Structure formats: structure tokens, C-alpha cells
PDB file of C-alpha atoms in Angstrom:
ATOM      1  CA  ASN Z   1     -26.261   4.578   3.905  1.00  0.00           C
ATOM      2  CA  PRO Z   2     -23.725   3.780   7.248  1.00  0.00           C
ATOM      3  CA  SER Z   3     -24.195   0.372   6.229  1.00  0.00           C
ATOM      4  CA  SER Z   4     -22.698   0.415   3.433  1.00  0.00           C
ATOM      5  CA  GLY Z   5     -18.463   1.198   3.680  1.00  0.00           C
ATOM      6  CA  ILE Z   6     -16.512  -0.520   5.657  1.00  0.00           C
ATOM      7  CA  ILE Z   7     -13.659   2.198   7.580  1.00  0.00           C
ATOM      8  CA  ILE Z   8     -10.508   1.289   7.032  1.00  0.00           C
ATOM      9  CA  ARG Z   9      -9.056   2.311  10.444  1.00  0.00           C
ATOM     10  CA  ARG Z  10     -11.184  -0.497  11.644  1.00  0.00           C
ATOM     11  CA  LEU Z  11      -9.164  -3.104   9.954  1.00  0.00           C
ATOM     12  CA  GLU Z  12      -6.043  -4.868  10.266  1.00  0.00           C
ATOM     13  CA  LEU Z  13      -3.104  -2.647   8.822  1.00  0.00           C
ATOM     14  CA  ALA Z  14       0.417  -3.181   9.190  1.00  0.00           C
ATOM     15  CA  SER Z  15       3.404  -1.508   7.504  1.00  0.00           C
ATOM     16  CA  GLY Z  16       7.300  -1.420   6.817  1.00  0.00           C
ATOM     17  CA  ASN Z  17       8.057  -0.113  10.019  1.00  0.00           C
ATOM     18  CA  PRO Z  18      10.203  -3.233  11.261  1.00  0.00           C
ATOM     19  CA  GLY Z  19      12.219  -4.176   8.764  1.00  0.00           C
ATOM     20  CA  PHE Z  20      13.389  -0.056   8.931  1.00  0.00           C
ATOM     21  CA  GLU Z  21      14.438  -0.337  13.024  1.00  0.00           C
ATOM     22  CA  LEU Z  22      16.489  -2.264  11.571  1.00  0.00           C
ATOM     23  CA  THR Z  23      18.656   0.849   9.490  1.00  0.00           C
ATOM     24  CA  LYS Z  24      18.875   1.916  13.462  1.00  0.00           C
ATOM     25  CA  MET Z  25      18.140   5.661  11.460  1.00  0.00           C
ATOM     26  CA  ALA Z  26      15.613   6.446  13.975  1.00  0.00           C
ATOM     27  CA  LYS Z  27      16.013   8.306  16.621  1.00  0.00           C
ATOM     28  CA  THR Z  28      12.519   9.400  18.065  1.00  0.00           C
ATOM     29  CA  PRO Z  29       8.998   6.987  16.974  1.00  0.00           C
ATOM     30  CA  GLU Z  30       8.044   9.819  14.900  1.00  0.00           C
ATOM     31  CA  ASP Z  31      10.882   9.068  12.760  1.00  0.00           C
ATOM     32  CA  TYR Z  32       9.974   6.217  11.074  1.00  0.00           C
ATOM     33  CA  PRO Z  33       8.208   6.255   7.616  1.00  0.00           C
ATOM     34  CA  THR Z  34       5.229   5.081   8.460  1.00  0.00           C
ATOM     35  CA  VAL Z  35       3.151   7.509  11.520  1.00  0.00           C
ATOM     36  CA  GLN Z  36       0.128   8.906  12.038  1.00  0.00           C
ATOM     37  CA  VAL Z  37      -0.150  12.752  13.141  1.00  0.00           C
ATOM     38  CA  ASN Z  38      -3.008  15.413  13.428  1.00  0.00           C
ATOM     39  CA  GLY Z  39      -4.209  17.634  10.470  1.00  0.00           C
ATOM     40  CA  GLY Z  40      -6.599  15.232   9.931  1.00  0.00           C
ATOM     41  CA  VAL Z  41      -9.245  15.897   7.265  1.00  0.00           C
ATOM     42  CA  ASP Z  42     -11.945  16.379  10.157  1.00  0.00           C
ATOM     43  CA  GLY Z  43      -8.615  17.772  12.278  1.00  0.00           C
ATOM     44  CA  GLY Z  44      -8.458  14.667  13.629  1.00  0.00           C
ATOM     45  CA  LYS Z  45      -5.597  12.103  12.698  1.00  0.00           C
ATOM     46  CA  CYS Z  46      -4.523  10.828  10.497  1.00  0.00           C
ATOM     47  CA  VAL Z  47      -1.492   8.618   8.484  1.00  0.00           C
ATOM     48  CA  LYS Z  48       1.682  10.154   7.776  1.00  0.00           C
ATOM     49  CA  LEU Z  49       3.238   7.922   5.006  1.00  0.00           C
ATOM     50  CA  THR Z  50       7.364   9.151   4.459  1.00  0.00           C
ATOM     51  CA  THR Z  51      10.007   7.731   2.201  1.00  0.00           C
ATOM     52  CA  LYS Z  52      13.745   7.046   4.091  1.00  0.00           C
ATOM     53  CA  ASP Z  53      17.259   7.143   3.680  1.00  0.00           C
ATOM     54  CA  THR Z  54      17.952   3.930   4.960  1.00  0.00           C
ATOM     55  CA  GLY Z  55      21.817   5.388   6.022  1.00  0.00           C
ATOM     56  CA  SER Z  56      25.060   2.865   6.194  1.00  0.00           C
ATOM     57  CA  PHE Z  57      22.919  -0.246   6.474  1.00  0.00           C
ATOM     58  CA  GLY Z  58      20.931   0.066   3.780  1.00  0.00           C
ATOM     59  CA  SER Z  59      23.651   0.943   1.537  1.00  0.00           C
ATOM     60  CA  MET Z  60      25.485  -2.296   3.309  1.00  0.00           C
ATOM     61  CA  VAL Z  61      22.429  -4.647   1.611  1.00  0.00           C
ATOM     62  CA  LYS Z  62      22.114  -2.505  -0.953  1.00  0.00           C
ATOM     63  CA  MET Z  63      18.398  -1.639   0.208  1.00  0.00           C
ATOM     64  CA  TYR Z  64      18.939   2.179   0.098  1.00  0.00           C
ATOM     65  CA  ILE Z  65      15.090   3.751   1.067  1.00  0.00           C
ATOM     66  CA  ALA Z  66      12.484   2.643   2.635  1.00  0.00           C
ATOM     67  CA  ALA Z  67       9.040   3.688   0.976  1.00  0.00           C
ATOM     68  CA  GLY Z  68       6.199   5.055   4.105  1.00  0.00           C
ATOM     69  CA  ASN Z  69       3.798   2.096   3.177  1.00  0.00           C
ATOM     70  CA  LEU Z  70       0.696   1.063   5.823  1.00  0.00           C
ATOM     71  CA  PHE Z  71      -1.746  -2.163   4.211  1.00  0.00           C
ATOM     72  CA  ILE Z  72      -4.143  -4.436   5.024  1.00  0.00           C
ATOM     73  CA  GLY Z  73      -2.049  -7.743   5.960  1.00  0.00           C
ATOM     74  CA  ASN Z  74       0.897  -8.921   7.405  1.00  0.00           C
ATOM     75  CA  PHE Z  75       5.078  -7.574   7.341  1.00  0.00           C
ATOM     76  CA  ASP Z  76       7.425 -10.702   7.864  1.00  0.00           C
ATOM     77  CA  VAL Z  77      10.916  -9.135   8.755  1.00  0.00           C
ATOM     78  CA  SER Z  78      13.306 -12.513   8.817  1.00  0.00           C
ATOM     79  CA  LYS Z  79      12.264 -11.830   4.661  1.00  0.00           C
ATOM     80  CA  ALA Z  80      12.902  -8.319   4.634  1.00  0.00           C
ATOM     81  CA  LEU Z  81      16.857  -8.540   4.095  1.00  0.00           C
ATOM     82  CA  ALA Z  82      16.532 -11.467   1.933  1.00  0.00           C
ATOM     83  CA  GLY Z  83      17.701  -8.986  -1.310  1.00  0.00           C
ATOM     84  CA  GLN Z  84      14.679  -7.448  -3.108  1.00  0.00           C
ATOM     85  CA  GLU Z  85      12.667 -10.440  -3.890  1.00  0.00           C
ATOM     86  CA  GLY Z  86      13.128 -11.338  -0.640  1.00  0.00           C
ATOM     87  CA  ALA Z  87      11.770  -7.950   0.462  1.00  0.00           C
ATOM     88  CA  LEU Z  88       9.121  -8.098  -1.706  1.00  0.00           C
ATOM     89  CA  LYS Z  89       7.972 -11.149  -0.363  1.00  0.00           C
ATOM     90  CA  ALA Z  90       8.019  -9.159   3.564  1.00  0.00           C
ATOM     91  CA  THR Z  91       4.730  -7.843   2.708  1.00  0.00           C
ATOM     92  CA  ALA Z  92       1.775 -10.298   1.864  1.00  0.00           C
ATOM     93  CA  PHE Z  93      -1.405  -7.981   1.704  1.00  0.00           C
ATOM     94  CA  GLY Z  94      -4.924  -9.031   2.401  1.00  0.00           C
ATOM     95  CA  PHE Z  95      -7.588 -11.033   4.593  1.00  0.00           C
ATOM     96  CA  GLN Z  96     -10.913 -13.256   4.720  1.00  0.00           C
ATOM     97  CA  PHE Z  97     -13.242 -10.877   2.245  1.00  0.00           C
ATOM     98  CA  TYR Z  98     -17.131 -11.810   1.971  1.00  0.00           C
ATOM     99  CA  LYS Z  99     -18.755  -9.102  -0.153  1.00  0.00           C
ATOM    100  CA  HIS Z 100     -18.655  -7.752  -3.358  1.00  0.00           C
ATOM    101  CA  PRO Z 101     -15.714  -4.754  -3.580  1.00  0.00           C
ATOM    102  CA  LYS Z 102     -17.118  -1.417  -5.210  1.00  0.00           C
ATOM    103  CA  THR Z 103     -15.287   1.790  -4.436  1.00  0.00           C
ATOM    104  CA  LEU Z 104     -11.732   2.348  -2.610  1.00  0.00           C
ATOM    105  CA  LYS Z 105     -12.541   5.991  -1.598  1.00  0.00           C
ATOM    106  CA  GLY Z 106     -10.452   8.980   0.717  1.00  0.00           C
ATOM    107  CA  TYR Z 107      -7.829  11.823   0.782  1.00  0.00           C
ATOM    108  CA  TYR Z 108      -4.738  11.750   0.677  1.00  0.00           C
ATOM    109  CA  LYS Z 109      -2.256  15.347   0.470  1.00  0.00           C
ATOM    110  CA  TYR Z 110       1.161  14.600  -1.376  1.00  0.00           C
ATOM    111  CA  LYS Z 111       4.855  16.048  -2.184  1.00  0.00           C
ATOM    112  CA  ALA Z 112       7.262  14.661  -3.637  1.00  0.00           C
ATOM    113  CA  GLY Z 113      11.275  14.425  -2.687  1.00  0.00           C
ATOM    114  CA  PRO Z 114      13.148  16.205  -4.304  1.00  0.00           C
ATOM    115  CA  VAL Z 115      15.628  14.093  -6.167  1.00  0.00           C
ATOM    116  CA  TYR Z 116      14.324  10.967  -7.323  1.00  0.00           C
ATOM    117  CA  THR Z 117      17.372   7.879  -7.601  1.00  0.00           C
ATOM    118  CA  GLU Z 118      17.618   4.130  -7.954  1.00  0.00           C
ATOM    119  CA  ASN Z 119      19.766   1.552  -6.367  1.00  0.00           C
ATOM    120  CA  GLY Z 120      20.931   4.206  -4.417  1.00  0.00           C
ATOM    121  CA  GLN Z 121      21.458   6.620  -7.894  1.00  0.00           C
ATOM    122  CA  PRO Z 122      20.428  10.054  -8.631  1.00  0.00           C
ATOM    123  CA  GLN Z 123      18.375   9.450 -11.981  1.00  0.00           C
ATOM    124  CA  SER Z 124      17.884  12.824 -13.926  1.00  0.00           C
ATOM    125  CA  GLY Z 125      14.343  13.827 -15.468  1.00  0.00           C
ATOM    126  CA  LEU Z 126      12.685  11.590 -13.105  1.00  0.00           C
ATOM    127  CA  LYS Z 127       9.828  12.969 -10.573  1.00  0.00           C
ATOM    128  CA  ASP Z 128       8.512  10.141  -7.628  1.00  0.00           C
ATOM    129  CA  ARG Z 129       4.761   9.091  -7.165  1.00  0.00           C
ATOM    130  CA  PHE Z 130       2.552   7.365  -5.011  1.00  0.00           C
ATOM    131  CA  ASP Z 131       0.162   4.752  -5.183  1.00  0.00           C
ATOM    132  CA  ILE Z 132      -3.256   3.595  -3.524  1.00  0.00           C
ATOM    133  CA  TYR Z 133      -4.347   0.428  -4.624  1.00  0.00           C
ATOM    134  CA  ALA Z 134      -6.967  -2.624  -3.455  1.00  0.00           C
ATOM    135  CA  ILE Z 135      -6.839  -6.320  -4.662  1.00  0.00           C
ATOM    136  CA  MET Z 136      -9.785  -8.593  -3.995  1.00  0.00           C
ATOM    137  CA  TYR Z 137      -8.136 -12.390  -5.242  1.00  0.00           C
ATOM    138  CA  GLU Z 138      -8.990 -16.286  -4.984  1.00  0.00           C
ATOM    139  CA  ALA Z 139      -7.485 -17.824  -2.145  1.00  0.00           C
ATOM    140  CA  ASP Z 140      -8.554 -21.756  -2.392  1.00  0.00           C
ATOM    141  CA  ASP Z 141      -5.871 -21.913   1.150  1.00  0.00           C
ATOM    142  CA  ASN Z 142      -6.521 -19.568   3.723  1.00  0.00           C
ATOM    143  CA  SER Z 143      -2.863 -19.454   4.554  1.00  0.00           C
ATOM    144  CA  PHE Z 144      -2.393 -18.105   0.448  1.00  0.00           C
ATOM    145  CA  MET Z 145      -1.143 -14.515   0.171  1.00  0.00           C
ATOM    146  CA  LEU Z 146      -0.453 -12.554  -2.486  1.00  0.00           C
ATOM    147  CA  ASP Z 147       2.675 -10.042  -1.773  1.00  0.00           C
ATOM    148  CA  GLY Z 148       5.118  -7.864  -2.910  1.00  0.00           C
ATOM    149  CA  THR Z 149       5.467  -9.992  -6.162  1.00  0.00           C
ATOM    150  CA  ASN Z 150       2.297 -10.052  -7.789  1.00  0.00           C
ATOM    151  CA  ALA Z 151       0.105  -8.248  -6.199  1.00  0.00           C
ATOM    152  CA  LYS Z 152      -1.165  -6.610  -9.418  1.00  0.00           C
ATOM    153  CA  THR Z 153       0.004  -9.288 -11.462  1.00  0.00           C
ATOM    154  CA  SER Z 154      -1.666 -12.780 -10.931  1.00  0.00           C
ATOM    155  CA  ASP Z 155      -3.728 -15.622 -11.939  1.00  0.00           C
ATOM    156  CA  LYS Z 156      -5.472 -14.872  -9.162  1.00  0.00           C
ATOM    157  CA  LEU Z 157      -6.229 -11.669  -9.043  1.00  0.00           C
ATOM    158  CA  VAL Z 158     -10.048 -11.490  -9.883  1.00  0.00           C
ATOM    159  CA  TYR Z 159     -10.603  -7.284  -8.751  1.00  0.00           C
ATOM    160  CA  LEU Z 160      -8.375  -4.583  -8.998  1.00  0.00           C
ATOM    161  CA  ALA Z 161      -8.827  -0.227  -7.840  1.00  0.00           C
ATOM    162  CA  GLN Z 162      -5.522   1.733  -8.560  1.00  0.00           C
ATOM    163  CA  ILE Z 163      -4.913   5.764  -8.612  1.00  0.00           C
ATOM    164  CA  LYS Z 164      -3.524   6.674 -11.842  1.00  0.00           C
ATOM    165  CA  ALA Z 165      -0.695   8.318 -12.224  1.00  0.00           C
ATOM    166  CA  ASP Z 166      -2.023  11.143 -13.982  1.00  0.00           C
ATOM    167  CA  GLU Z 167      -4.321  11.749 -10.799  1.00  0.00           C
ATOM    168  CA  ALA Z 168      -1.849  11.219  -8.665  1.00  0.00           C
ATOM    169  CA  LEU Z 169      -0.590  14.907  -8.061  1.00  0.00           C
ATOM    170  CA  GLU Z 170       1.513  17.134  -5.742  1.00  0.00           C
ATOM    171  CA  THR Z 171      -1.293  18.805  -3.534  1.00  0.00           C
ATOM    172  CA  ASP Z 172      -1.001  20.783  -0.091  1.00  0.00           C
ATOM    173  CA  GLN Z 173      -4.272  20.039   0.565  1.00  0.00           C
ATOM    174  CA  TRP Z 174      -6.441  17.276   1.295  1.00  0.00           C
ATOM    175  CA  THR Z 175      -8.003  15.945  -1.953  1.00  0.00           C
ATOM    176  CA  GLU Z 176     -10.256  12.894  -2.304  1.00  0.00           C
ATOM    177  CA  PHE Z 177      -9.822  10.088  -4.213  1.00  0.00           C
ATOM    178  CA  SER Z 178     -12.044   7.737  -5.682  1.00  0.00           C
ATOM    179  CA  LEU Z 179     -11.524   3.902  -6.931  1.00  0.00           C
ATOM    180  CA  PRO Z 180     -13.853   1.571  -8.426  1.00  0.00           C
ATOM    181  CA  PHE Z 181     -12.604  -1.846  -8.791  1.00  0.00           C
ATOM    182  CA  GLU Z 182     -12.424  -3.346 -11.987  1.00  0.00           C
ATOM    183  CA  ARG Z 183     -12.593  -6.495 -13.582  1.00  0.00           C
ATOM    184  CA  GLN Z 184      -8.715  -8.993 -13.847  1.00  0.00           C
ATOM    185  CA  ASN Z 185      -8.535 -12.332 -16.045  1.00  0.00           C
ATOM    186  CA  ASN Z 186     -12.247 -12.074 -16.784  1.00  0.00           C
ATOM    187  CA  LYS Z 187     -12.747 -13.443 -13.485  1.00  0.00           C
ATOM    188  CA  SER Z 188     -16.304 -12.665 -11.305  1.00  0.00           C
ATOM    189  CA  ILE Z 189     -17.115 -13.825  -8.034  1.00  0.00           C
ATOM    190  CA  ASP Z 190     -18.266 -17.588  -7.093  1.00  0.00           C
ATOM    191  CA  GLU Z 191     -20.965 -16.678  -4.331  1.00  0.00           C
ATOM    192  CA  GLN Z 192     -20.776 -20.200  -3.122  1.00  0.00           C
ATOM    193  CA  LYS Z 193     -16.983 -19.486  -2.755  1.00  0.00           C
ATOM    194  CA  LEU Z 194     -17.878 -16.262  -1.668  1.00  0.00           C
ATOM    195  CA  GLN Z 195     -19.681 -17.281   1.332  1.00  0.00           C
ATOM    196  CA  ASN Z 196     -17.336 -19.832   1.912  1.00  0.00           C
ATOM    197  CA  GLY Z 197     -13.544 -17.432   2.161  1.00  0.00           C
ATOM    198  CA  LYS Z 198     -12.022 -18.575  -0.779  1.00  0.00           C
ATOM    199  CA  TYR Z 199     -11.540 -14.586  -1.750  1.00  0.00           C
ATOM    200  CA  LYS Z 200      -8.689 -12.257  -0.050  1.00  0.00           C
ATOM    201  CA  LEU Z 201      -8.874  -8.630  -0.036  1.00  0.00           C
ATOM    202  CA  GLY Z 202      -5.615  -6.164   0.235  1.00  0.00           C
ATOM    203  CA  ILE Z 203      -5.900  -2.352   0.510  1.00  0.00           C
ATOM    204  CA  ILE Z 204      -2.096  -0.762  -0.185  1.00  0.00           C
ATOM    205  CA  PHE Z 205      -0.994   2.654   0.729  1.00  0.00           C
ATOM    206  CA  SER Z 206       2.677   4.060  -0.400  1.00  0.00           C
ATOM    207  CA  SER Z 207       4.706   7.262  -1.143  1.00  0.00           C
ATOM    208  CA  SER Z 208       6.703   5.532  -3.368  1.00  0.00           C
ATOM    209  CA  VAL Z 209       5.437   4.037  -6.483  1.00  0.00           C
ATOM    210  CA  GLU Z 210       8.592   2.046  -7.147  1.00  0.00           C
ATOM    211  CA  GLY Z 211      10.118   2.166  -3.478  1.00  0.00           C
ATOM    212  CA  ASP Z 212       9.279  -1.918  -3.263  1.00  0.00           C
ATOM    213  CA  HIS Z 213      12.322  -1.704  -5.927  1.00  0.00           C
ATOM    214  CA  PHE Z 214      14.727   0.638  -4.113  1.00  0.00           C
ATOM    215  CA  LYS Z 215      13.120   3.414  -6.491  1.00  0.00           C
ATOM    216  CA  GLY Z 216      12.142   6.791  -5.314  1.00  0.00           C
ATOM    217  CA  ALA Z 217      13.430   9.910  -3.439  1.00  0.00           C
ATOM    218  CA  VAL Z 218      14.011  10.885   0.041  1.00  0.00           C
ATOM    219  CA  GLY Z 219      11.361  13.379   1.453  1.00  0.00           C
ATOM    220  CA  SER Z 220       8.381  12.291  -0.859  1.00  0.00           C
ATOM    221  CA  THR Z 221       5.303  12.085   1.735  1.00  0.00           C
ATOM    222  CA  LEU Z 222       1.987  11.045   1.346  1.00  0.00           C
ATOM    223  CA  TYR Z 223      -1.000  11.826   4.025  1.00  0.00           C
ATOM    224  CA  ILE Z 224      -4.375   9.500   3.413  1.00  0.00           C
ATOM    225  CA  ASP Z 225      -7.384  10.167   6.087  1.00  0.00           C
ATOM    226  CA  GLU Z 226     -10.915   9.065   5.688  1.00  0.00           C
ATOM    227  CA  VAL Z 227     -10.501   5.538   3.861  1.00  0.00           C
ATOM    228  CA  GLU Z 228     -13.754   3.579   3.249  1.00  0.00           C
ATOM    229  CA  LEU Z 229     -13.763   0.085   1.051  1.00  0.00           C
ATOM    230  CA  VAL Z 230     -17.884   0.389  -0.311  1.00  0.00           C
TER     231      VAL Z 230
END
């Protein structure tokens, strides 16, 4: 049923690429953490998210890696350098949404980078993994948005869909994911508030699940394609 889903490529998407630009590590457009590449599920384009080293600039500001990310929302580069708290607040998630979300679907490929680090220091026995999740939350004020500090923990959350750790596997073949939206905080959708635009929905992809806390492996690479919100 073509009317049952929203193809994500039609929506406004943002990434942390503007923040990575400040590092001067990208010599070509392909060097950014979030890029479009060939080789998608149907042979067309897909998105490639790669965890990158932020170089001497990143070391200076104690932001040692930049995970490839793609999300519905906006990125505020002015906050990105204000320490870890600022970096988390730089990513704001969501847009007004008027339907009941059921499932987030799509395809991925993933390879973890070879050396897991935390704040620039190698950590033995740890391996990186990626993250895919979606949130729906209450936003009585249209200017209100959840961000990297509270996207999964806010008491405004109504639904969360997230890939589980044991499902976030390394694979060089396109692998389907289908993530159900699960109720949070014992909340349910108020139909009148839904019609009045008092809910927002965000969808987030990252090549390192804790990259926003500067934990992850340089070289971790996540490919995403054919994403659909049902």
C-alpha cells in the first residue's frame, strides 16, 4: 500500500558535517563523516556514515572523533565546540508529525573500525557498533526539541524505536531492519494534540552508538538505504 509509509529521503535531513568542517580534515567532499555514495540496495545512491579522526583540532578541543550521523532535525555548529554538553545539544531532533508511527524499516551494512577509543585513548576488549533509532515526543511549544542530551531519556517521550545491540551486526551484505515503536513513560497519543501539531518525530542514524560521547572506533562505517517510516 503506497500510502502506508513515508520514504525518509523526502524529508529534511541534517548531519554533523558542518562541525567536522572546522577540523580542516576534509580535503575532498568524500572525506566528510556523512556522504552520499553509489552501491545502494537497488544499485542507486545510498548514504555512508563513517567515524572520523578529528586530528589536531579535535585533540585541542578534546573532541577526538566525529561519528557519521544523519538525522531529521538541525545541527547548530555554534554549540558544537562548547564542550561535550554543547556537542550533545548541537544536534536537535524532530519535526511536527501528525500520524501514529508503527515501524521504522530499511537496510544497512556495517563494519566496525579496528581500534575502539574513549577520549582519544585506545580501550582493549571493546568493539564499536552503530545506532539506528526514532523518537516521537510531546512538544507543546513548536520551538521545543529534544537533543543529544535527552533524546532517549526525556519524560516527553511517547514512543521509541531502536535497533537492539544483538541485532546491530557487522555485515557486508545489505541487511533489512524493522524496528517497532514502543511506548515510553506510560504515555499514549492524544488525538486532539496530534491534530494540533503538538508532537514531533525524529529519526537518527550513527556509525558509532556513543560517538556523541567521543567513544568509538575511527573507520567504523555504516551504510543506510531505502528507509521507510510506516
